[in-house]
Coordinates of C-alpha atoms and ligand atoms in Angstrom, one line a residue:
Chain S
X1 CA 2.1 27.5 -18.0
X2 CA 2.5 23.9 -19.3
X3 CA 4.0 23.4 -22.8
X4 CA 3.4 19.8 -24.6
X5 CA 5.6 19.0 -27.7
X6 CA 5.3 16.0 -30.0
X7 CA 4.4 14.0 -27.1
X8 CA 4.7 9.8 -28.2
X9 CA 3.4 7.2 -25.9
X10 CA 3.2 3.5 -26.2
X11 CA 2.0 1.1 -24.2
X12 CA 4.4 -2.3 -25.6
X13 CA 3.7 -1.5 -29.1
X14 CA 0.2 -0.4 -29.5
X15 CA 0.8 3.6 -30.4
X16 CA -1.4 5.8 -27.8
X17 CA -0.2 9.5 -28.2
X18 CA 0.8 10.2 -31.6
X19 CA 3.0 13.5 -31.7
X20 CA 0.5 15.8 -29.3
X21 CA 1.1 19.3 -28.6
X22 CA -0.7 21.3 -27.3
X23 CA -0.6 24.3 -24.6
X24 CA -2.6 25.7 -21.4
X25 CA -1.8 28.9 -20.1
X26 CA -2.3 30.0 -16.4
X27 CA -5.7 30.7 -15.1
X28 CA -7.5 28.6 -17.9
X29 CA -10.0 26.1 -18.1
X30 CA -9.1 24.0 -20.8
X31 CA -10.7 20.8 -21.8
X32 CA -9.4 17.9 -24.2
X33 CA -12.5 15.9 -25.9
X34 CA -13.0 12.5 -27.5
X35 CA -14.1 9.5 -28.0
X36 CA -13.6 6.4 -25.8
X37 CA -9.8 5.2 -26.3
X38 CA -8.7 7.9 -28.0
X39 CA -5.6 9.0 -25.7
X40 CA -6.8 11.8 -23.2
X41 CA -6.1 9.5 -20.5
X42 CA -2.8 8.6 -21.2
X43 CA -2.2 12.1 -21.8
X44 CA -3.1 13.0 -18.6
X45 CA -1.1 10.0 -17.3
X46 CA 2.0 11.1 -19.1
X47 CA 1.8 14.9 -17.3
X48 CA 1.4 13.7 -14.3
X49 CA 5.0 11.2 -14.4
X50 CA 2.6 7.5 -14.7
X51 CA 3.4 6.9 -18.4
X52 CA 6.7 7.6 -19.7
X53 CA 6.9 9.0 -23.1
X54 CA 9.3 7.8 -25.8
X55 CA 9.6 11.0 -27.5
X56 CA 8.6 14.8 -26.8
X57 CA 8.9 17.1 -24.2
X58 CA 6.3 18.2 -21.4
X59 CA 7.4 22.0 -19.8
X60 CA 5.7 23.2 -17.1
X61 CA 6.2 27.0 -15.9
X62 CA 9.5 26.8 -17.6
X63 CA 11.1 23.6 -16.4
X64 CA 11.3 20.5 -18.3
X65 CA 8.9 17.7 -16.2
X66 CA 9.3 15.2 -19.1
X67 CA 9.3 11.8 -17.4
X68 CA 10.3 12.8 -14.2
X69 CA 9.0 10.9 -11.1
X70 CA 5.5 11.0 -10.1
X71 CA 6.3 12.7 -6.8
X72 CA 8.6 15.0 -8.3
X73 CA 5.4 16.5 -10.4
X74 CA 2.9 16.9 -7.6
X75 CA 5.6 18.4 -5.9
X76 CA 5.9 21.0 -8.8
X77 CA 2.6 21.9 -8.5
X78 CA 0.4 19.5 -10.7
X79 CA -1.9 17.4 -9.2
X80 CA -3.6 14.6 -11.0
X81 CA -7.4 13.3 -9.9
X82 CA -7.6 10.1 -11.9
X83 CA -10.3 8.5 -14.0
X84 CA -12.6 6.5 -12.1
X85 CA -11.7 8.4 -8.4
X86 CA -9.5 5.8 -7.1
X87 CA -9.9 7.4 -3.4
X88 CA -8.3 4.8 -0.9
X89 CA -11.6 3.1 -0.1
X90 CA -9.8 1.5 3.1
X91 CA -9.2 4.8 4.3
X92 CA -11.2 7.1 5.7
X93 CA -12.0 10.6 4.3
X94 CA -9.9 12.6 6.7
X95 CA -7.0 9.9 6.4
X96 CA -7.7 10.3 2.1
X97 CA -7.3 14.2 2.5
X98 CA -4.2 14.2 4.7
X99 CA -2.6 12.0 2.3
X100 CA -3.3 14.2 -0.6
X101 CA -1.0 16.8 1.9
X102 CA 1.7 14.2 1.8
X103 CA 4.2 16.3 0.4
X104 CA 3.9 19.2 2.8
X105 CA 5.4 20.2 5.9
X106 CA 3.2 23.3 6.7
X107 CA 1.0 22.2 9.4
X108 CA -1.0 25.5 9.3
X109 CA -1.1 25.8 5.4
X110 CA -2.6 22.3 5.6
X111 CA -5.0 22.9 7.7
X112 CA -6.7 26.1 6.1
X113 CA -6.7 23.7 2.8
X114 CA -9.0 21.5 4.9
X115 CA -10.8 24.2 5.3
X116 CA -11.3 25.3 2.2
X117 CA -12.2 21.9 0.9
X118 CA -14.6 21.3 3.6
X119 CA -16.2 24.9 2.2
X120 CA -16.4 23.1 -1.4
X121 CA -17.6 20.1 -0.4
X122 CA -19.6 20.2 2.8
X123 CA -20.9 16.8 2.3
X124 CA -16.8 15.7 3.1
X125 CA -17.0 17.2 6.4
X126 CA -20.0 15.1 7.4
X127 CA -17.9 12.0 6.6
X128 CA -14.5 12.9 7.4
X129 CA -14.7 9.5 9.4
X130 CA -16.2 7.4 7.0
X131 CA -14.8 4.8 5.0
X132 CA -14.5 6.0 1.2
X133 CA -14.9 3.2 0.1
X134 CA -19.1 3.3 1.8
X135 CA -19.3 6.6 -0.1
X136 CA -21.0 7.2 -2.9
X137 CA -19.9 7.5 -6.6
X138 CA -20.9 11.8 -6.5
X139 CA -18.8 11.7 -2.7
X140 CA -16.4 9.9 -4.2
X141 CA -15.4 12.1 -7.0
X142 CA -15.5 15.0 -4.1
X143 CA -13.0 13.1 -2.3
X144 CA -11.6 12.7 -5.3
X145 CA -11.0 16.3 -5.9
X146 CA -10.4 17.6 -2.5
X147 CA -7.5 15.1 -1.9
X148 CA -5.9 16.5 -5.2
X149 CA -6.4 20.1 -4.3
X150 CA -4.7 19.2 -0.6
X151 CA -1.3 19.3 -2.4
X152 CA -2.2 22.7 -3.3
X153 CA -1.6 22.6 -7.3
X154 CA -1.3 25.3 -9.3
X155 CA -2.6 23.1 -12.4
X156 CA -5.7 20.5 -11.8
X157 CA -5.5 17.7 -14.1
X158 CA -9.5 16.1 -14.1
X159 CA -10.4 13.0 -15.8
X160 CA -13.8 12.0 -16.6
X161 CA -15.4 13.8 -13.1
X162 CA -18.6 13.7 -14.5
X163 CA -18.3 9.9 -15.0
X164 CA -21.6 7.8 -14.0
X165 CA -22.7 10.4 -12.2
X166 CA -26.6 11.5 -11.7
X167 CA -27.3 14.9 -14.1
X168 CA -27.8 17.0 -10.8
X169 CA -24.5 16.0 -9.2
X170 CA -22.9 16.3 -12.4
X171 CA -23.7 20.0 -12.5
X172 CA -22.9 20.8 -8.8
X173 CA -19.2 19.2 -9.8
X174 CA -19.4 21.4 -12.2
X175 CA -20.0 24.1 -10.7
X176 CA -17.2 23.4 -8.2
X177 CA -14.9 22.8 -11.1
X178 CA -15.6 27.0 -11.9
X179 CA -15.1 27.7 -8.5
X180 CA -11.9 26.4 -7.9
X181 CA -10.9 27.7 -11.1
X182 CA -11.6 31.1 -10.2
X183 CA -9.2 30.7 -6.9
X184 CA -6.5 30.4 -9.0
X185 CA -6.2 27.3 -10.1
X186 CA -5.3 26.0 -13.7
X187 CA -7.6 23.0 -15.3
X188 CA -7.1 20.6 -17.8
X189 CA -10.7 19.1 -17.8
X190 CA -10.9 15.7 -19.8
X191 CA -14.8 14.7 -20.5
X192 CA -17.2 12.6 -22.7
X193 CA -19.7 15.4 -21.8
X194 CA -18.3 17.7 -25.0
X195 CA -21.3 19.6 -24.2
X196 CA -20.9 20.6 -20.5
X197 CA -17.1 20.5 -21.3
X198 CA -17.6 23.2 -23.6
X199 CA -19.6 25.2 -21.6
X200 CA -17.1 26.1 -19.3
X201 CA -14.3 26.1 -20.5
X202 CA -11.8 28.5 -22.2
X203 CA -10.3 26.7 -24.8
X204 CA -10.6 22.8 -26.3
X205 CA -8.4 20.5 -27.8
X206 CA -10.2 17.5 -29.5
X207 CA -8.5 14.2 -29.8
X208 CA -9.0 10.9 -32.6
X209 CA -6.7 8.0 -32.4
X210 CA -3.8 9.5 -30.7
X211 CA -3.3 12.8 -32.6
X212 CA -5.0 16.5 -31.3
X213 CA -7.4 16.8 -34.7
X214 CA -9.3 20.1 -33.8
X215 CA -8.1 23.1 -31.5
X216 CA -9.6 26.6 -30.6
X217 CA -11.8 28.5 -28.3
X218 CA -14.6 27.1 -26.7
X219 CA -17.5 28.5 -28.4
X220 CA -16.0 28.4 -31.8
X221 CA -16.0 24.5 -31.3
X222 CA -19.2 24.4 -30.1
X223 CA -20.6 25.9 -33.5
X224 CA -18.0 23.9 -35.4
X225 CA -19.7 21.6 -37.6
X226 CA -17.3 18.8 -37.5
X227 CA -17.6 18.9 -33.3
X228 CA -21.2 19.3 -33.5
X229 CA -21.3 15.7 -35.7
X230 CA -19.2 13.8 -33.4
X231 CA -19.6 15.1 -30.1
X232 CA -22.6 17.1 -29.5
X233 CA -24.8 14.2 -30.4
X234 CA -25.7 15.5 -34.4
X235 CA -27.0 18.8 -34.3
Chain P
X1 CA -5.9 -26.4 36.0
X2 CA -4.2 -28.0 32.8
X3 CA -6.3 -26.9 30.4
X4 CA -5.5 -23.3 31.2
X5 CA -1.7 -24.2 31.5
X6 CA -2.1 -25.1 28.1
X7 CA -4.2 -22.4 26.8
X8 CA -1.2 -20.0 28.2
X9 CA 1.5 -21.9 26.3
X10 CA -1.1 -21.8 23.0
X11 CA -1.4 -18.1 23.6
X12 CA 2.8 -17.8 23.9
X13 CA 3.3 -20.0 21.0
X14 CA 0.6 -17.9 19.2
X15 CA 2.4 -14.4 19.4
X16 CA 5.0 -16.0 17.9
X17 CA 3.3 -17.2 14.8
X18 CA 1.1 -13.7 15.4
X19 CA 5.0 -11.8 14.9
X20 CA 5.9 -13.9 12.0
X21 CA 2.4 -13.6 10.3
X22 CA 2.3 -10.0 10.3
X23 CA 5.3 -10.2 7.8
X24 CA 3.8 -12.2 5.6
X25 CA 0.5 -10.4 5.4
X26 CA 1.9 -7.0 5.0
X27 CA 4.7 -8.2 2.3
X28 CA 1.6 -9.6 0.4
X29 CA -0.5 -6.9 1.2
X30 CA 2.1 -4.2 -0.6
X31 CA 3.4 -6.4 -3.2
X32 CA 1.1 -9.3 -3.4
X33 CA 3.9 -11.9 -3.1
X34 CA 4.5 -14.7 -0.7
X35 CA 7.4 -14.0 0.9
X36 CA 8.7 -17.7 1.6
X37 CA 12.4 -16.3 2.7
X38 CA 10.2 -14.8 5.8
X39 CA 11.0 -17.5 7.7
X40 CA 14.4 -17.4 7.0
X41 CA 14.6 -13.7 8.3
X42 CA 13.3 -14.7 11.5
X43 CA 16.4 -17.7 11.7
X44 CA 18.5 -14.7 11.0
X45 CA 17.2 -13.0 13.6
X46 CA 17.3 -15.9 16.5
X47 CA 21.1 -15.7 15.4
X48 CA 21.8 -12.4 15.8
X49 CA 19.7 -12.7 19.1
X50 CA 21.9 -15.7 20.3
X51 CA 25.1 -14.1 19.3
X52 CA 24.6 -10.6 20.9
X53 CA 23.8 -12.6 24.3
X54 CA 26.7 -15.0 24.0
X55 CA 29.1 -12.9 22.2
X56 CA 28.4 -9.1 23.0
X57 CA 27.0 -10.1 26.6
X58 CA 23.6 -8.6 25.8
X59 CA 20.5 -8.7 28.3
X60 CA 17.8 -9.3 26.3
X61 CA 16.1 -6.3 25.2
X62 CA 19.2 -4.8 23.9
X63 CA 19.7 -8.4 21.8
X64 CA 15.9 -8.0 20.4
X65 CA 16.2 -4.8 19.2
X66 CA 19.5 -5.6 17.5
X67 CA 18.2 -8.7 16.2
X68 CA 15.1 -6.2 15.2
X69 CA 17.2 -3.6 13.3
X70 CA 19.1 -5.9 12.0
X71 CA 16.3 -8.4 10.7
X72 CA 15.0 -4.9 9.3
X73 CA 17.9 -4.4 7.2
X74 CA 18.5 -7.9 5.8
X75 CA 14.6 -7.5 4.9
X76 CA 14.9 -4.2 2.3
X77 CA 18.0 -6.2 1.2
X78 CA 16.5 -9.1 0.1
X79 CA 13.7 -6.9 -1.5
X80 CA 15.8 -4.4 -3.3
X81 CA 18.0 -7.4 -4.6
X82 CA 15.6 -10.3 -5.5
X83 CA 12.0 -8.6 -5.6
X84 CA 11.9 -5.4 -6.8
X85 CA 13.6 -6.3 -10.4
X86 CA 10.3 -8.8 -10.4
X87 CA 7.8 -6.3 -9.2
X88 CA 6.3 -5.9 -12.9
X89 CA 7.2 -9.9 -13.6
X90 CA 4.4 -13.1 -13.3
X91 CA 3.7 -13.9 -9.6
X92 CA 5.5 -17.2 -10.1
X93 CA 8.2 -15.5 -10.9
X94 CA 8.2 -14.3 -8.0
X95 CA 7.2 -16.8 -6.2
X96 CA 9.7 -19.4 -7.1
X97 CA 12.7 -16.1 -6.7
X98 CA 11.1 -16.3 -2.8
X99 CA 12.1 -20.3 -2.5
X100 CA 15.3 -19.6 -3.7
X101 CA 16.0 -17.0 -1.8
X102 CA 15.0 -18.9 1.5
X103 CA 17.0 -21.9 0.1
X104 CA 20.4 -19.7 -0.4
X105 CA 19.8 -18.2 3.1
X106 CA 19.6 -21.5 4.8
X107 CA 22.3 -22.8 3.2
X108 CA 24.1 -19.7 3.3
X109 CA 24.2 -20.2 7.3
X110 CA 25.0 -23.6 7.1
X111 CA 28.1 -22.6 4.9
X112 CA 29.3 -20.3 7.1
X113 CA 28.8 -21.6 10.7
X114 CA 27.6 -25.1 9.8
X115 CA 24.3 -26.6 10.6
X116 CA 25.1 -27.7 14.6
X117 CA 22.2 -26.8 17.1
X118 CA 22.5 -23.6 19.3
X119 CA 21.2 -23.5 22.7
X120 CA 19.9 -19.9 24.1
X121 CA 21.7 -19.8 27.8
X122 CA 18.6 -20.3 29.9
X123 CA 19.1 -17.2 32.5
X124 CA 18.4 -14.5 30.0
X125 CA 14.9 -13.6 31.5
X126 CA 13.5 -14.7 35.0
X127 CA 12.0 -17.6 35.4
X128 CA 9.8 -17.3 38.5
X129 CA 6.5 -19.4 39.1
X130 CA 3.8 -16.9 39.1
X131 CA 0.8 -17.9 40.7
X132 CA -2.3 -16.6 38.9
X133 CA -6.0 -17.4 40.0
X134 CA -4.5 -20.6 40.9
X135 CA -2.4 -21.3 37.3
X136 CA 1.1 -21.3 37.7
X137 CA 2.8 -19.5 35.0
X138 CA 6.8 -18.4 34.7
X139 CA 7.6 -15.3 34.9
X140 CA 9.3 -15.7 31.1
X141 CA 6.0 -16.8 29.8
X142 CA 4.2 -13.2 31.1
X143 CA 7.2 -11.1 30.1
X144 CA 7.4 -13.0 26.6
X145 CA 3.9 -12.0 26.2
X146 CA 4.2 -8.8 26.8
X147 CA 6.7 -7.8 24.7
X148 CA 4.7 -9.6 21.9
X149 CA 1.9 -7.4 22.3
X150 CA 3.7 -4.5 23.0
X151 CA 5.5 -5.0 19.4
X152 CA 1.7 -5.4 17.9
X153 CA 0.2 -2.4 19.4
X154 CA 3.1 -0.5 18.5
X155 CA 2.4 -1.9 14.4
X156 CA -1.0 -0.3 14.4
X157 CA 0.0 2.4 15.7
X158 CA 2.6 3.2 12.7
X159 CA 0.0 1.7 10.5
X160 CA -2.7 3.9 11.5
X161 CA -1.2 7.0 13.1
X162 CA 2.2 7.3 11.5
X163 CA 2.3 8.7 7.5
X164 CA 4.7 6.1 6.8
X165 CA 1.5 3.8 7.8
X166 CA -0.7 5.7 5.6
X167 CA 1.5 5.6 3.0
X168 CA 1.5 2.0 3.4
X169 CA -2.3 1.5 3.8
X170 CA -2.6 3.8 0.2
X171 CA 0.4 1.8 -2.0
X172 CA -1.1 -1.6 -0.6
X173 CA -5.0 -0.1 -1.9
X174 CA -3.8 1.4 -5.1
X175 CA -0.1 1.9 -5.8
X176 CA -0.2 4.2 -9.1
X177 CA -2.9 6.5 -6.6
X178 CA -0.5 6.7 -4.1
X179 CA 2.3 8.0 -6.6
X180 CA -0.6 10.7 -7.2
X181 CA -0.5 11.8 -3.6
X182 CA 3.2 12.3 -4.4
X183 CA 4.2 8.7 -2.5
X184 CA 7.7 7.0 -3.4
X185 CA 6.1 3.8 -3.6
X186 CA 9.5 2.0 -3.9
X187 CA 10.5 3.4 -0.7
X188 CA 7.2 2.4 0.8
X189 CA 7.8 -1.1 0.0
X190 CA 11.1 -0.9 1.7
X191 CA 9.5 0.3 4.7
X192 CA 7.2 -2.5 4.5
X193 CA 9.8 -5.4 4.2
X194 CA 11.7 -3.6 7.1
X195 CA 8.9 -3.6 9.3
X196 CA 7.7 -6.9 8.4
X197 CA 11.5 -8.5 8.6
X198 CA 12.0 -6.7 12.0
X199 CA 9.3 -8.1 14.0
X200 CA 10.0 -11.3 12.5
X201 CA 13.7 -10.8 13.8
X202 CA 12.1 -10.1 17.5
X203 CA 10.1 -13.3 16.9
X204 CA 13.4 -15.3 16.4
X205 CA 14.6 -13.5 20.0
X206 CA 11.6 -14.6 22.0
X207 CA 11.9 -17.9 20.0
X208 CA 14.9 -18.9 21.4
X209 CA 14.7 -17.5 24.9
X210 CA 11.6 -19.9 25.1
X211 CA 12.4 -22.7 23.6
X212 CA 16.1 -22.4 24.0
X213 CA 16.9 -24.6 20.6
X214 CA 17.8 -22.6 17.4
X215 CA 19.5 -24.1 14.2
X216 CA 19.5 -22.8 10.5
X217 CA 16.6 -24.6 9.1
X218 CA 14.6 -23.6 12.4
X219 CA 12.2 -21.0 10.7
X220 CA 11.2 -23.4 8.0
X221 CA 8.1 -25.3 10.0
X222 CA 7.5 -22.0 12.3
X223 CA 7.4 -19.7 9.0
X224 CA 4.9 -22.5 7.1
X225 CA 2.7 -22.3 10.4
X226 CA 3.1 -18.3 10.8
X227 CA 1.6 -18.8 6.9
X228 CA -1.2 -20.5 7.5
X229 CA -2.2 -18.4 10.5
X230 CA -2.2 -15.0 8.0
X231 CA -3.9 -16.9 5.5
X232 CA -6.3 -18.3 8.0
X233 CA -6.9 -14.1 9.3
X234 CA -6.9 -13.4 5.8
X235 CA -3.8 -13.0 4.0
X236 CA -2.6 -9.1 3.5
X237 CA -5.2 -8.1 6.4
X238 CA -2.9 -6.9 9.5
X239 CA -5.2 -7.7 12.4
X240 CA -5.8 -10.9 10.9
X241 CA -2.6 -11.9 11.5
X242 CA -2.3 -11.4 14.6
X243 CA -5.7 -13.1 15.6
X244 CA -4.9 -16.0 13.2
X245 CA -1.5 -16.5 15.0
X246 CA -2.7 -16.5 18.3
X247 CA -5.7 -18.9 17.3
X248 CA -3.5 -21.2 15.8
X249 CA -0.9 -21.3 18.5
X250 CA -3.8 -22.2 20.8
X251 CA -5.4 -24.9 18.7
X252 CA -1.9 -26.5 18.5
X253 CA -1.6 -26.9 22.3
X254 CA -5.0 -27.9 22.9
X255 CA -4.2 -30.6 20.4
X256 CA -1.4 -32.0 22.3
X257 CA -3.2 -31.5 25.6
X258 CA -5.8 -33.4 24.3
X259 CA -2.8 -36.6 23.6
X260 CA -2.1 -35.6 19.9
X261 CA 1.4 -34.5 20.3
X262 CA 2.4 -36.5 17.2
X263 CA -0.5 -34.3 15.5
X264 CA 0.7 -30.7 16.8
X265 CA 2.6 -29.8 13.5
X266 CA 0.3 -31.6 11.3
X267 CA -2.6 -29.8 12.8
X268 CA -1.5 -26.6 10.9
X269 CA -1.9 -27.8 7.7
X270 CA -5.3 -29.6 8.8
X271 CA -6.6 -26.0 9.5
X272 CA -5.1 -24.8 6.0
X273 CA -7.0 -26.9 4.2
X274 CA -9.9 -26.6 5.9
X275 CA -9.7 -22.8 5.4
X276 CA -9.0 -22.9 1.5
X277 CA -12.5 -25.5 1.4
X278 CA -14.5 -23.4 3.6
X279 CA -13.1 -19.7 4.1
X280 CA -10.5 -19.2 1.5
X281 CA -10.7 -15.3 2.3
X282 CA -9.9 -16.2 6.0
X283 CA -11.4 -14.7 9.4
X284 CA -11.0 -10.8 8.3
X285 CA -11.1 -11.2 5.2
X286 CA -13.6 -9.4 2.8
X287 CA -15.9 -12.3 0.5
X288 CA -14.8 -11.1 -2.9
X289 CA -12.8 -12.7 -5.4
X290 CA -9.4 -11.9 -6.4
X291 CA -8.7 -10.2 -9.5
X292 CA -6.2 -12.7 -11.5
Ligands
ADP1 N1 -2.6 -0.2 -19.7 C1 -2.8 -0.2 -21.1 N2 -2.2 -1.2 -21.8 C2 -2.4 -1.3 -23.2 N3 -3.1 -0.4 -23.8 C3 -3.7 0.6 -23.2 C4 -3.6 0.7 -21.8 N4 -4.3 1.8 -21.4 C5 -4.8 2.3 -22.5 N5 -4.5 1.6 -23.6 C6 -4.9 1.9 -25.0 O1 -4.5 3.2 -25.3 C7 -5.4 3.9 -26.0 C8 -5.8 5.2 -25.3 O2 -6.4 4.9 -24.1 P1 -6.9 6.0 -23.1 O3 -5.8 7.0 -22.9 O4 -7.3 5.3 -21.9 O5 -8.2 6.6 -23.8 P2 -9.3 7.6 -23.3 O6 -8.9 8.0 -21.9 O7 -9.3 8.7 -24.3 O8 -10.6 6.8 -23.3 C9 -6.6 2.9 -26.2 O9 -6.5 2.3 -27.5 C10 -6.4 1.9 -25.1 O10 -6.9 0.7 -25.5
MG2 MG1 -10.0 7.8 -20.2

């Protein structure tokens, strides 16, 4: 489904995606670990048409996406919920949602996708007129995810959700991650949590400094050695 | 009675500044630049106002959305050509591009039709006494008014109904989120000079059927004034602009009522510095520091 080849990013000169590659196929749950500033961001950033590479190629169901516009690629059908949420805090929810649809002209589609995120997230529905910026950081992340899934993407690009979030809420995202996988749609799951990562996803890809060092199924990485010493805290 | 003659004259002058304000604050809001050419656009517009009247014959609705459209075009021109290559440059940059691009424009219109007054013929609207709870008022003064806060309800509703609006509300909060939700933020900006430079254009229109006078270096005091009364609503915050205008418009005329015509156009700057000691984030404007 999406096809990454010798990807190179910089940011001015400081080298952030050393020649990655790597490959997700359709109805996967796929999830990159690493340390803090090792690239998985910028990867993300570079799929989704923020970060232009210098060199590689990014395909996606067949056609070439490689540095094409932001609105081009959510068009495609990759949507993109960033690190840290950034919902439109002087927005309401419902507002925050409908823009997430702002590609799409099907009234009706839209509004059985508001239905379907309400079902995810019934705490969304009980704020639709809130400010997001009020909500908090567990509603937030929600938002987050039910804005991206508005544009109805066929791949769901998820960075950090789990990020300075209480335990409990980090399991019901979760759990809401396998749900909306099991709909039909695609994720690439970036986390610090290797653990929880691991646990449900498919397939891993672990990045150092830029360059994919370790690839391969799920619970093979989890019993890997090297994986278990970096990021499953020891042993 | 004279006090309330004046208050309606603040409240006229007011939604004037309130017009011109709104450009500012939603330029900044979007791009965060001061967009010191603003009150050059609405010069341009008083023109184009005065010329579809004299020249086309116009009645004056007709000349204030022509003006408007105009205004609206000039304004994505002057973004496309001076700003946007700057949009990723320092903010003085920027800032000193905006001088000289209000600077070529004024000059630009002495060039070509030299820098002689222009009087507005004085029959474009009505100007019947209107007797209100004892307060006479003209007619002009009501209609004036009216159109001015027509023009400011329709803003919020494109800000807040219209998805052009959202889209502005999202690029002005977080520009690389909005590219998420599959916005062209470029295009978003356009829309926001166009708006912006549009009602400043209708500003120029009611400008001169009100005062009558308009010359090329005309927007220069108006457009420092319609400055301080976004900064003093709180700069980028669109109901702060219009409140600020109106607020200032009034404290002006309640300054001359009060014998301190010499003061009126000093008094602006008076309130700005007050507001930058006590209230630098302005009326609306949320207590938190900017990020630098
Ligand atoms: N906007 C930026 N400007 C310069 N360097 C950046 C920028 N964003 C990230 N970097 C650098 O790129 C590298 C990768 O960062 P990032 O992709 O955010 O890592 P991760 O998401 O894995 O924590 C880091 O060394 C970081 O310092
Ligand atoms: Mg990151």
């Amino acid at each position: 489904m999406l096809k990454v080849e010798d990807l190179n990013v910089y940011y001015g000169n400081i080298h952030a995606l050393k020649g990655v590659s790597l490959e997700i196929n359709e109805g996967e749950i796929v999830t990159l670990i690493g340390a803090n500033g090792a690239g998985k961001s910028t990867l993300l950033k570079t799929i989704s048409g923020l970060l232009k590479p210098k060199q590689g190629k990014i395909i996606f169901e067949g056609k070439s996406i490689t540095a094409k516009a932001a609105q081009t690629i959510v068009k495609q059908g990759i949507s993109h919920v960033p690190e840290g949420r950034r919902v439109f805090a002087n927005m309401t929810v419902e507002e925050n949602l409908q823009l997430g649809a702002y590609l799409r002209k099907d009234k009706k589609g839209i509004k059985q996708d508001m239905e379907m995120v309400y079902d995810l997230f019934p705490r969304l529905l009980e704020r639709l007129k809130q400010q997001a910026g009020t909500l908090s950081g567990g509603e937030q992340q929600m938002l987050a995810m039910g804005r991206a899934l508005m544009a109805k993407p066929r791949l769901l690009l998820l960075d950090e959700p789990s990020m300075g979030l209480a335990p409990l809420l980090v399991k019901t995202i979760f759990r809401i991650i396998e749900e909306i996988n099991v709909t039909g749609t695609t994720v690439l799951l970036v986390e610090q949590n290797a653990n929880l990562a691991l646990s449900i996803a498919d397939r891993a890809y672990v990045v150092e400094t830029g360059r994919i060092v370790l690839s391969g199924n799920a619970e093979e990485l989890t019993s890997s050695e090297k994986v278990k010493m970096a990021y499953l805290g020891g042993n | 009675m004279e006090i309330i003659q004046q208050l309606v004259n603040g409240i006229s002058l007011g939604s004037i500044y309130a017009l011109i304000a709104l450009g500012y604050t939603m330029v900044y809001g979007i791009v965060k630049l001061i967009n010191f050419a603003h009150g050059d656009v609405f010069m341009v517009g008083s023109f184009v106002g005065f010329y579809s009247i004299t020249f086309l014959h116009l009645s004056f609705f007709p000349a204030l959305i022509l003006s408007m459209v105009a205004c609206a075009l000039f304004g994505v021109l002057i973004e496309r050509i001076a700003y946007k290559p700057l949009r990723n440059a320092t903010r003085i940059a920027a800032l000193i591009t905006a001088i000289g691009v209000s600077l070529l424009i004024e000059n630009g219109m002495i060039f070509f039709r030299g820098a002689q007054l222009e009087a507005y013929p004085n029959d474009i609207l009505p100007t019947n006494k209107i007797n209100l709870l004892g307060v006479t008022v003209e007619s002009k003064s009501l209609l004036i008014l009216g159109v001015s806060v027509a023009l400011m309800i329709i803003l919020q509703f494109v800000v807040h109904k219209t998805k052009i609006g959202k889209a502005m509300r999202a690029v002005s909060h977080d520009a690389e989120a909005a590219k998420l939700m599959g916005i062209n933020v470029n295009n978003t900006i356009s829309a926001t000079f166009a708006i912006g430079s549009s009602l400043a254009g209708a500003a120029g229109v009611i400008f001169g059927t009100y005062y009558y006078k308009i010359e090329p270096l005309m927007g220069v005091i108006p457009g420092l004034k319609a400055f301080v009364a976004a900064v003093l609503g709180g700069i980028g915050i669109i109901p702060g602009a219009m409140v600020g205008g109106l607020l200032l418009g009034v404290i002006e005329s309640l300054v001359s009522a009060a014998g301190g015509s010499l003061w009126r156009d000093g008094v602006a700057f008076i309130v700005l510095i007050l507001i930058l000691i006590f209230m630098p984030q302005g009326i609306f404007g949320k207590n938190k520091r900017e990020k630098v």
